[in-house]
CSV table of C-alpha atoms in Angstrom, one decimal:
chain,number,residue,atom,x,y,z
A,19,MET,CA,0.0,0.0,0.0
A,20,PRO,CA,1.4,3.4,-0.9
A,21,ASN,CA,2.4,5.6,2.0
A,22,MET,CA,0.9,9.0,2.7
A,23,MET,CA,3.8,11.0,1.3
A,24,MET,CA,3.7,9.1,-2.0
A,25,ARG,CA,-0.1,9.6,-2.1
A,26,GLN,CA,0.4,13.3,-1.7
A,27,ARG,CA,2.9,13.3,-4.5
A,28,MET,CA,0.5,11.4,-6.8
A,29,GLN,CA,-2.1,14.1,-6.3
A,30,GLU,CA,0.4,16.9,-6.7
A,31,ASN,CA,1.7,15.3,-9.9
A,32,LEU,CA,-1.9,15.2,-11.2
A,33,ASP,CA,-2.2,18.9,-10.5
A,34,GLY,CA,1.1,19.6,-12.2
A,35,VAL,CA,2.7,21.1,-9.1
A,36,LEU,CA,5.2,18.3,-8.3
A,37,GLU,CA,8.8,19.2,-8.9
A,38,GLU,CA,10.6,17.3,-11.6
A,39,GLU,CA,13.0,15.5,-9.3
A,40,LEU,CA,10.2,14.4,-7.0
A,41,ALA,CA,8.1,13.3,-10.0
A,42,GLU,CA,10.9,11.0,-11.1
A,43,GLU,CA,11.1,9.5,-7.6
A,44,LEU,CA,7.3,9.0,-7.8
A,45,TYR,CA,7.5,7.2,-11.1
A,46,ALA,CA,10.3,4.9,-9.8
A,47,TYR,CA,8.2,4.1,-6.8
A,48,LEU,CA,5.2,3.3,-9.0
A,49,ASN,CA,7.3,1.0,-11.2
A,50,ALA,CA,8.3,-0.9,-8.1
A,51,ASP,CA,4.9,-1.1,-6.3
A,52,GLU,CA,2.1,-2.6,-8.3
A,53,GLU,CA,-0.6,-1.6,-5.8
A,54,ALA,CA,0.5,2.0,-5.8
A,55,ALA,CA,0.6,2.0,-9.6
A,56,GLU,CA,-3.0,0.8,-9.7
A,57,GLU,CA,-4.0,3.5,-7.3
A,58,TYR,CA,-2.3,6.1,-9.4
A,59,SER,CA,-3.9,4.8,-12.5
A,60,ARG,CA,-7.4,5.1,-10.9
A,61,LEU,CA,-6.6,8.7,-9.9
A,62,GLU,CA,-5.3,9.5,-13.4
A,63,GLN,CA,-8.5,8.1,-14.8
A,64,LEU,CA,-10.6,10.2,-12.5
A,65,ASP,CA,-8.5,13.2,-13.3
A,66,ASN,CA,-9.0,12.6,-17.1
A,67,LEU,CA,-12.7,12.2,-16.6
A,68,LEU,CA,-13.1,15.5,-14.6
A,69,SER,CA,-10.7,17.4,-16.8
A,70,ARG,CA,-12.8,16.7,-19.9
A,71,ALA,CA,-16.1,17.4,-18.2
A,72,PRO,CA,-18.1,19.9,-20.2
A,73,HIS,CA,-19.4,23.3,-19.0
A,74,VAL,CA,-23.1,23.5,-18.7
A,75,ARG,CA,-24.6,26.7,-20.3
A,76,ALA,CA,-27.1,28.8,-18.5
A,77,PRO,CA,-30.6,28.9,-19.9
A,78,GLN,CA,-31.0,31.9,-22.2
A,79,ARG,CA,-33.8,33.5,-20.2
A,80,ILE,CA,-31.8,33.5,-17.0
A,81,ALA,CA,-30.3,37.0,-17.4
A,82,VAL,CA,-33.8,38.5,-18.1
A,83,THR,CA,-35.2,36.7,-15.1
A,84,ILE,CA,-32.4,38.0,-12.9
A,85,MET,CA,-32.9,41.6,-14.0
A,86,ALA,CA,-36.6,41.3,-13.6
A,87,ARG,CA,-36.2,40.0,-10.0
A,88,LEU,CA,-33.7,42.7,-9.3
A,89,SER,CA,-36.1,45.4,-10.5
A,90,HIS,CA,-38.9,43.9,-8.5
A,91,GLN,CA,-36.7,43.8,-5.4
A,92,LEU,CA,-35.5,47.4,-5.8
A,93,GLN,CA,-39.0,48.6,-6.4
A,94,ARG,CA,-40.2,46.9,-3.2
A,95,GLU,CA,-37.3,48.5,-1.3
A,96,ALA,CA,-38.1,51.9,-2.8
A,97,ASP,CA,-41.7,51.5,-1.7
A,98,VAL,CA,-40.7,50.7,1.8
A,99,ASP,CA,-38.3,53.7,1.8
A,100,HIS,CA,-41.1,56.0,0.7
A,101,MET,CA,-43.4,54.7,3.4
A,102,PRO,CA,-44.8,57.6,5.6
A,103,GLU,CA,-43.2,57.8,9.0
A,104,GLU,CA,-46.4,56.9,10.9
A,105,VAL,CA,-47.0,53.8,8.7
A,106,ARG,CA,-43.4,52.7,9.4
A,107,GLN,CA,-43.9,53.2,13.1
A,108,ALA,CA,-47.2,51.2,13.0
A,109,PHE,CA,-45.3,48.4,11.2
A,110,LEU,CA,-42.6,48.3,13.8
A,111,MET,CA,-45.1,48.2,16.6
A,112,SER,CA,-47.1,45.4,15.0
A,113,ILE,CA,-44.0,43.4,14.4
A,114,SER,CA,-43.0,43.8,18.1
A,115,LEU,CA,-46.5,42.8,19.1
A,116,VAL,CA,-46.4,39.7,17.0
A,117,MET,CA,-43.1,38.8,18.5
A,118,LEU,CA,-44.3,39.5,22.0
A,119,GLU,CA,-47.3,37.3,21.5
A,120,THR,CA,-45.7,34.4,19.6
A,121,MET,CA,-42.6,33.9,21.7
A,122,PRO,CA,-44.4,33.1,25.0
A,123,MET,CA,-46.7,30.8,23.0
A,124,MET,CA,-43.8,28.8,21.6
A,125,ILE,CA,-42.0,28.7,25.0
A,126,ALA,CA,-45.2,27.5,26.7
A,127,ALA,CA,-45.7,24.8,24.1
A,128,SER,CA,-42.2,23.6,24.5
A,129,TYR,CA,-42.6,23.6,28.3
A,130,LEU,CA,-45.8,21.6,28.0
A,131,VAL,CA,-44.2,19.0,25.7
A,132,LEU,CA,-41.1,18.7,28.0
A,133,ASN,CA,-43.2,18.2,31.1
A,134,ALA,CA,-45.7,15.8,29.5
A,135,GLY,CA,-42.7,13.6,28.5
A,136,ARG,CA,-42.7,12.2,32.0
A,137,ASP,CA,-46.3,10.8,31.6
A,138,PRO,CA,-46.8,8.5,28.6
A,139,LYS,CA,-50.6,9.0,28.8
A,140,LEU,CA,-50.4,12.7,28.6
A,141,ILE,CA,-47.7,13.1,25.9
A,142,GLY,CA,-49.9,12.1,23.0
A,143,ARG,CA,-52.7,14.6,24.0
A,144,VAL,CA,-50.2,17.4,24.6
A,145,LEU,CA,-48.5,16.8,21.4
A,146,GLU,CA,-51.8,16.8,19.5
A,147,ARG,CA,-52.8,20.1,21.1
A,148,THR,CA,-49.4,21.7,20.6
A,149,ILE,CA,-49.2,20.7,17.0
A,150,ALA,CA,-52.8,21.9,16.3
A,151,LEU,CA,-51.9,25.2,17.9
A,152,GLN,CA,-48.7,25.6,15.9
A,153,VAL,CA,-50.4,24.7,12.6
A,154,MET,CA,-53.1,27.3,13.2
A,155,VAL,CA,-50.6,30.0,14.2
A,156,ILE,CA,-48.4,29.3,11.2
A,157,ASP,CA,-51.4,29.2,8.8
A,158,ALA,CA,-52.7,32.5,10.1
A,159,LEU,CA,-49.2,34.1,9.9
A,160,VAL,CA,-48.6,32.9,6.4
A,161,PHE,CA,-52.0,34.1,5.2
A,162,LEU,CA,-51.7,37.5,6.8
A,163,LEU,CA,-48.1,38.1,5.9
A,164,LYS,CA,-48.8,37.2,2.2
A,165,GLU,CA,-51.6,39.7,2.4
A,166,VAL,CA,-49.3,42.3,3.9
A,167,GLU,CA,-46.7,41.7,1.2
A,168,TYR,CA,-49.4,42.1,-1.5
A,169,GLN,CA,-50.7,45.3,-0.1
A,170,LEU,CA,-47.3,46.8,0.7
A,171,SER,CA,-46.6,48.0,-2.9
A,172,ARG,CA,-50.2,49.1,-3.5
A,173,ASP,CA,-51.4,50.6,-0.2
A,174,PRO,CA,-48.9,50.6,2.6
A,175,GLU,CA,-51.4,51.9,5.1
A,176,LYS,CA,-53.7,49.0,4.5
A,177,ALA,CA,-50.7,46.7,4.9
A,178,ALA,CA,-50.0,48.2,8.3
A,179,VAL,CA,-53.6,47.6,9.3
A,180,THR,CA,-53.4,44.0,8.2
A,181,MET,CA,-50.2,43.6,10.2
A,182,SER,CA,-51.9,44.9,13.3
A,183,LEU,CA,-54.5,42.2,12.9
A,184,ILE,CA,-51.9,39.5,13.5
A,185,PRO,CA,-51.8,39.9,17.3
A,186,ILE,CA,-55.7,39.9,17.4
A,187,VAL,CA,-55.8,36.7,15.3
A,188,LEU,CA,-53.3,35.0,17.5
A,189,GLU,CA,-55.2,36.0,20.6
A,190,GLY,CA,-58.4,34.6,18.9
A,191,ILE,CA,-56.6,31.3,18.3
A,192,LEU,CA,-55.5,31.1,22.0
A,193,ASP,CA,-59.1,31.9,23.1
A,194,TYR,CA,-60.4,29.2,20.8
A,195,MET,CA,-58.0,26.6,22.2
A,196,HIS,CA,-58.8,27.7,25.8
A,197,ASP,CA,-62.6,27.3,25.2
A,198,GLN,CA,-62.0,23.9,23.6
A,199,ASN,CA,-60.0,22.8,26.6
A,200,ASN,CA,-62.7,23.9,29.0
A,201,GLY,CA,-65.4,22.2,27.0
A,202,ASN,CA,-63.4,18.9,27.1
A,203,ARG,CA,-62.9,19.2,30.8
A,204,LEU,CA,-66.7,19.7,31.4
A,205,GLN,CA,-67.4,16.6,29.3
B,20,MET,CA,-5.0,35.5,-10.7
B,21,GLY,CA,-5.4,37.8,-13.7
B,22,GLU,CA,-5.8,41.6,-13.5
B,23,PRO,CA,-9.4,42.7,-13.4
B,24,ASP,CA,-10.6,43.5,-16.9
B,25,SER,CA,-11.1,47.3,-17.3
B,26,ILE,CA,-14.5,47.0,-19.0
B,27,ILE,CA,-15.6,44.7,-16.1
B,28,LEU,CA,-14.5,47.3,-13.6
B,29,GLU,CA,-16.3,50.0,-15.6
B,30,TRP,CA,-19.5,48.0,-15.4
B,31,VAL,CA,-19.0,47.4,-11.7
B,32,HIS,CA,-18.5,51.2,-11.1
B,33,GLN,CA,-21.7,52.0,-13.2
B,34,ALA,CA,-23.7,49.3,-11.5
B,35,ARG,CA,-22.6,50.6,-8.1
B,36,SER,CA,-24.1,54.0,-9.0
B,37,GLY,CA,-27.4,52.3,-9.8
B,38,ASN,CA,-27.0,51.6,-13.5
B,39,GLN,CA,-28.9,48.3,-14.0
B,40,ASP,CA,-27.9,48.0,-17.7
B,41,ALA,CA,-24.2,47.8,-16.5
B,42,PHE,CA,-25.1,45.1,-14.1
B,43,ALA,CA,-27.0,43.3,-16.9
B,44,GLU,CA,-23.7,43.3,-18.8
B,45,LEU,CA,-22.0,41.6,-15.8
B,46,VAL,CA,-24.8,39.1,-15.7
B,47,TYR,CA,-24.4,38.3,-19.4
B,48,SER,CA,-20.7,37.9,-19.0
B,49,PHE,CA,-20.7,35.6,-16.0
B,50,GLN,CA,-24.0,33.8,-16.2
B,51,ASP,CA,-22.6,30.6,-17.7
B,52,ALA,CA,-19.7,30.4,-15.2
B,53,VAL,CA,-22.1,30.9,-12.3
B,54,TYR,CA,-24.7,28.5,-13.6
B,55,ASN,CA,-22.2,25.8,-14.4
B,56,LEU,CA,-20.9,26.0,-10.8
B,57,CYS,CA,-24.4,25.9,-9.3
B,58,TYR,CA,-25.4,23.0,-11.5
B,59,ARG,CA,-22.3,21.0,-10.6
B,60,MET,CA,-22.8,21.8,-7.0
B,61,LEU,CA,-26.5,21.1,-6.8
B,62,GLY,CA,-27.0,18.5,-9.6
B,63,GLU,CA,-30.4,19.8,-10.6
B,64,ARG,CA,-31.2,22.3,-13.3
B,65,THR,CA,-34.1,24.2,-11.7
B,66,GLU,CA,-32.3,24.6,-8.4
B,67,ALA,CA,-29.2,25.6,-10.2
B,68,GLU,CA,-31.1,28.3,-12.0
B,69,ASP,CA,-32.6,29.6,-8.8
B,70,ALA,CA,-29.2,29.6,-7.1
B,71,THR,CA,-27.7,31.5,-10.0
B,72,GLN,CA,-30.4,34.1,-9.8
B,73,GLU,CA,-29.9,34.4,-6.0
B,74,ALA,CA,-26.1,34.7,-6.4
B,75,PHE,CA,-26.4,37.6,-8.8
B,76,LEU,CA,-29.0,39.3,-6.6
B,77,ARG,CA,-26.7,39.0,-3.6
B,78,ALA,CA,-23.8,40.3,-5.7
B,79,TYR,CA,-25.8,43.4,-6.7
B,80,LEU,CA,-26.9,44.1,-3.2
B,81,HIS,CA,-23.3,43.7,-1.9
B,82,LEU,CA,-21.5,45.3,-4.9
B,83,ASN,CA,-19.9,47.9,-2.6
B,84,ARG,CA,-18.1,45.1,-0.7
B,85,TYR,CA,-16.4,44.0,-3.9
B,86,ASP,CA,-12.6,44.7,-3.8
B,87,THR,CA,-11.7,45.9,-7.3
B,88,GLU,CA,-8.2,44.6,-6.9
B,89,ARG,CA,-9.6,41.1,-7.1
B,90,SER,CA,-11.1,39.2,-10.0
B,91,PHE,CA,-14.8,39.8,-10.4
B,92,LYS,CA,-15.3,36.3,-11.6
B,93,THR,CA,-13.6,34.9,-8.4
B,94,TRP,CA,-15.8,37.1,-6.3
B,95,ILE,CA,-19.1,36.1,-7.9
B,96,LEU,CA,-18.1,32.4,-7.9
B,97,SER,CA,-17.3,32.8,-4.2
B,98,ILE,CA,-20.8,34.1,-3.6
B,99,ALA,CA,-22.3,31.3,-5.7
B,100,SER,CA,-20.3,28.6,-4.1
B,101,ASN,CA,-21.1,29.8,-0.5
B,102,HIS,CA,-24.8,30.0,-1.4
B,103,CYS,CA,-24.7,26.4,-2.9
B,104,ILE,CA,-22.9,25.1,0.2
B,105,ASP,CA,-25.6,26.6,2.4
B,106,ARG,CA,-28.3,25.1,0.2
B,107,LEU,CA,-26.7,21.7,0.4
B,108,ARG,CA,-26.4,21.9,4.2
B,109,LYS,CA,-30.1,22.9,4.5
B,110,ARG,CA,-31.0,20.0,2.1
B,111,ARG,CA,-29.2,17.6,4.5
B,112,VAL,CA,-31.1,19.0,7.4
B,113,LYS,CA,-34.3,18.3,5.6
B,114,TRP,CA,-33.2,14.7,5.2
B,115,LEU,CA,-33.4,14.8,1.5
B,116,SER,CA,-31.2,12.4,-0.4
B,117,LEU,CA,-28.3,13.8,-2.4
B,118,ASP,CA,-28.4,10.7,-4.6
B,119,GLU,CA,-31.6,11.7,-6.4
B,120,PRO,CA,-31.3,10.9,-10.1
B,121,LEU,CA,-30.8,13.7,-12.5
B,122,PRO,CA,-33.8,14.7,-14.6
B,123,ALA,CA,-33.9,13.2,-18.1
B,124,GLY,CA,-31.6,15.1,-20.4
B,125,ALA,CA,-30.1,17.1,-17.6
B,126,ALA,CA,-26.6,16.6,-18.8
B,127,LEU,CA,-27.3,17.3,-22.4
B,128,ALA,CA,-26.9,21.1,-22.5
B,129,LEU,CA,-23.3,21.2,-23.3
B,130,SER,CA,-21.3,24.2,-24.4
B,131,SER,CA,-19.7,22.4,-27.3
B,132,ASP,CA,-21.2,22.3,-30.8
B,133,GLU,CA,-24.3,20.2,-31.5
B,134,PRO,CA,-23.2,16.5,-30.9
B,135,SER,CA,-24.3,13.5,-32.8
B,136,PRO,CA,-26.9,11.3,-31.1
B,137,GLU,CA,-24.3,8.8,-30.1
B,138,GLU,CA,-22.0,11.5,-28.8
B,139,ALA,CA,-24.9,13.0,-27.0
B,140,THR,CA,-25.7,9.7,-25.3
B,141,LEU,CA,-22.1,9.2,-24.3
B,142,PHE,CA,-21.8,12.8,-23.0
B,143,ALA,CA,-25.1,12.4,-21.1
B,144,GLU,CA,-23.8,9.2,-19.5
B,145,ARG,CA,-20.5,10.7,-18.6
B,146,GLY,CA,-22.3,13.8,-17.2
B,147,THR,CA,-24.5,11.6,-15.0
B,148,GLN,CA,-21.4,9.6,-13.8
B,149,ILE,CA,-19.6,12.8,-13.0
B,150,GLN,CA,-22.6,14.2,-11.0
B,151,ARG,CA,-22.9,10.9,-9.1
B,152,LEU,CA,-19.2,11.1,-8.2
B,153,LEU,CA,-19.6,14.7,-7.1
B,154,HIS,CA,-22.6,13.9,-5.0
B,155,GLU,CA,-20.5,11.5,-2.9
B,156,LEU,CA,-18.6,14.5,-1.6
B,157,ALA,CA,-19.4,16.9,1.2
B,158,PRO,CA,-20.3,20.4,-0.1
B,159,ASP,CA,-16.9,22.0,0.8
B,160,TYR,CA,-15.0,19.2,-1.0
B,161,ARG,CA,-17.4,19.4,-4.0
B,162,ALA,CA,-16.8,23.1,-4.4
B,163,ALA,CA,-13.0,22.6,-4.3
B,164,VAL,CA,-13.2,19.9,-7.0
B,165,ILE,CA,-15.5,21.9,-9.2
B,166,LEU,CA,-13.3,25.0,-9.0
B,167,ARG,CA,-10.2,22.9,-9.7
B,168,TYR,CA,-11.5,21.1,-12.8
B,169,TRP,CA,-14.1,23.3,-14.3
B,170,TYR,CA,-12.4,26.6,-13.7
B,171,ASP,CA,-8.8,25.4,-13.7
B,172,TYR,CA,-8.2,27.4,-10.5
B,173,SER,CA,-4.9,27.0,-8.6
B,174,TYR,CA,-4.9,26.0,-4.9
B,175,VAL,CA,-4.5,29.7,-4.1
B,176,GLU,CA,-7.4,30.8,-6.2
B,177,ILE,CA,-9.7,28.1,-4.8
B,178,ALA,CA,-8.6,29.1,-1.3
B,179,GLU,CA,-9.5,32.7,-2.1
B,180,THR,CA,-12.9,31.8,-3.6
B,181,LEU,CA,-13.8,29.5,-0.7
B,182,GLU,CA,-12.3,31.8,1.9
B,183,THR,CA,-9.9,29.2,3.4
B,184,THR,CA,-6.3,28.3,3.4
B,185,GLU,CA,-4.2,26.7,0.6
B,186,SER,CA,-3.4,23.7,2.8
B,187,ALA,CA,-7.1,23.2,3.5
B,188,ILE,CA,-7.8,23.1,-0.2
B,189,LYS,CA,-4.9,20.7,-0.9
B,190,SER,CA,-6.3,18.4,1.8
B,191,ARG,CA,-9.9,18.7,0.5
B,192,LEU,CA,-8.8,17.9,-3.1
B,193,PHE,CA,-6.6,15.0,-1.9
B,194,ARG,CA,-9.5,13.4,0.1
B,195,ALA,CA,-12.1,14.1,-2.5
B,196,ARG,CA,-10.1,12.5,-5.3
B,197,GLN,CA,-9.4,9.5,-3.1
B,198,MET,CA,-13.1,9.1,-2.3
B,199,MET,CA,-14.1,9.5,-6.0
B,200,ALA,CA,-11.4,7.1,-7.2
B,201,GLU,CA,-12.6,4.5,-4.7
B,202,LYS,CA,-16.2,5.0,-5.9
B,203,MET,CA,-15.0,4.6,-9.5
B,204,ARG,CA,-13.3,1.3,-8.5
B,205,ALA,CA,-16.5,0.1,-6.8
B,206,GLY,CA,-18.8,1.1,-9.7
B,207,SER,CA,-17.7,-1.0,-12.7
B,208,SER,CA,-20.2,0.8,-15.0
B,209,VAL,CA,-18.0,3.9,-14.8
B,210,ASP,CA,-15.3,2.2,-16.9
B,211,ASP,CA,-17.8,1.4,-19.6
B,212,VAL,CA,-18.6,5.1,-19.8
B,213,VAL,CA,-15.1,6.5,-19.4
B,214,ASN,CA,-13.0,4.3,-21.6
B,215,PRO,CA,-14.8,4.7,-24.9
B,216,LEU,CA,-14.8,8.5,-24.4
B,217,LEU,CA,-11.1,8.6,-23.5
B,218,GLN,CA,-10.2,6.4,-26.4
B,219,GLY,CA,-12.4,8.4,-28.8
B,220,SER,CA,-11.1,11.8,-27.7
């Protein structure tokens, strides 16, 4: 089996960076060691395969798509830049409210799952509830945020109003879950 | 590494001051290089296209960070390779297989002149084999191999593109080639594809 130094030299020779003297030493070594010669031959074959690999051309439409995406992105940034100060403030406030509301929800859900882990009977029920809550929250956020994005370029003030609905919707989901829980307990 | 081309620098300066036509010229000049890198990294045309678009958008947004003493091609390839490495890491997190077969005809879009049907089949088979070998490698290793063989970059240039040291690149190339050679030995079908092509070329 070839030693590490010779393996290194094989690779350097393939890359054309091995000094002439060391290359001669390598060839002498390969002549004397059949296993090393086989390994070098495989590396050479791989090197040939990769060296002749063709370049793949980009689809013709790609430049147009890139420039269209760029224009769209710059337009959106410009829209945000031109947003009135009070709308911007409303946005920031609604983002903070969304974060304030979702963070404790996520922490509470994780806490419930971790604690329920001790009781095999409880874990299934808690997981079911937690997942249902997460799915509802994520669906509501995706829907509302898409709506915000759509409105942003057309009517930024409406977008801010939609954004401010997010905390209300989240609270509604929590109330719904709470009522359901109480209903189940009564039953 | 070659001196930055003056016309490229002119386009960069104009693009920095908001001239989108100048940036379009940069896109036209480097789209093939970036797309080829993304395709070789990701092995899938649609994803490569998306990654190419993303790389150029990032380049535009960070054009002020480009050091005009460096080659623009190296810079844009650096953005593209880092983006592809991130995508591959996320793909791994999503538990998706890297061995997914290439879509039919994926390897047929070659930069050479129109090949005959037989040549096209051989090229396609060779392309598929190359992608399979590349997909055996970790993203960092794959990027080093692609830059070495498709862009003929030296160790130093690869290190600069991937933001690491020359010795790290040597080590990655060493290990990557060992792994791919082992894989070639294990897969006898590779010889059937490689030998006729090497003899015929």
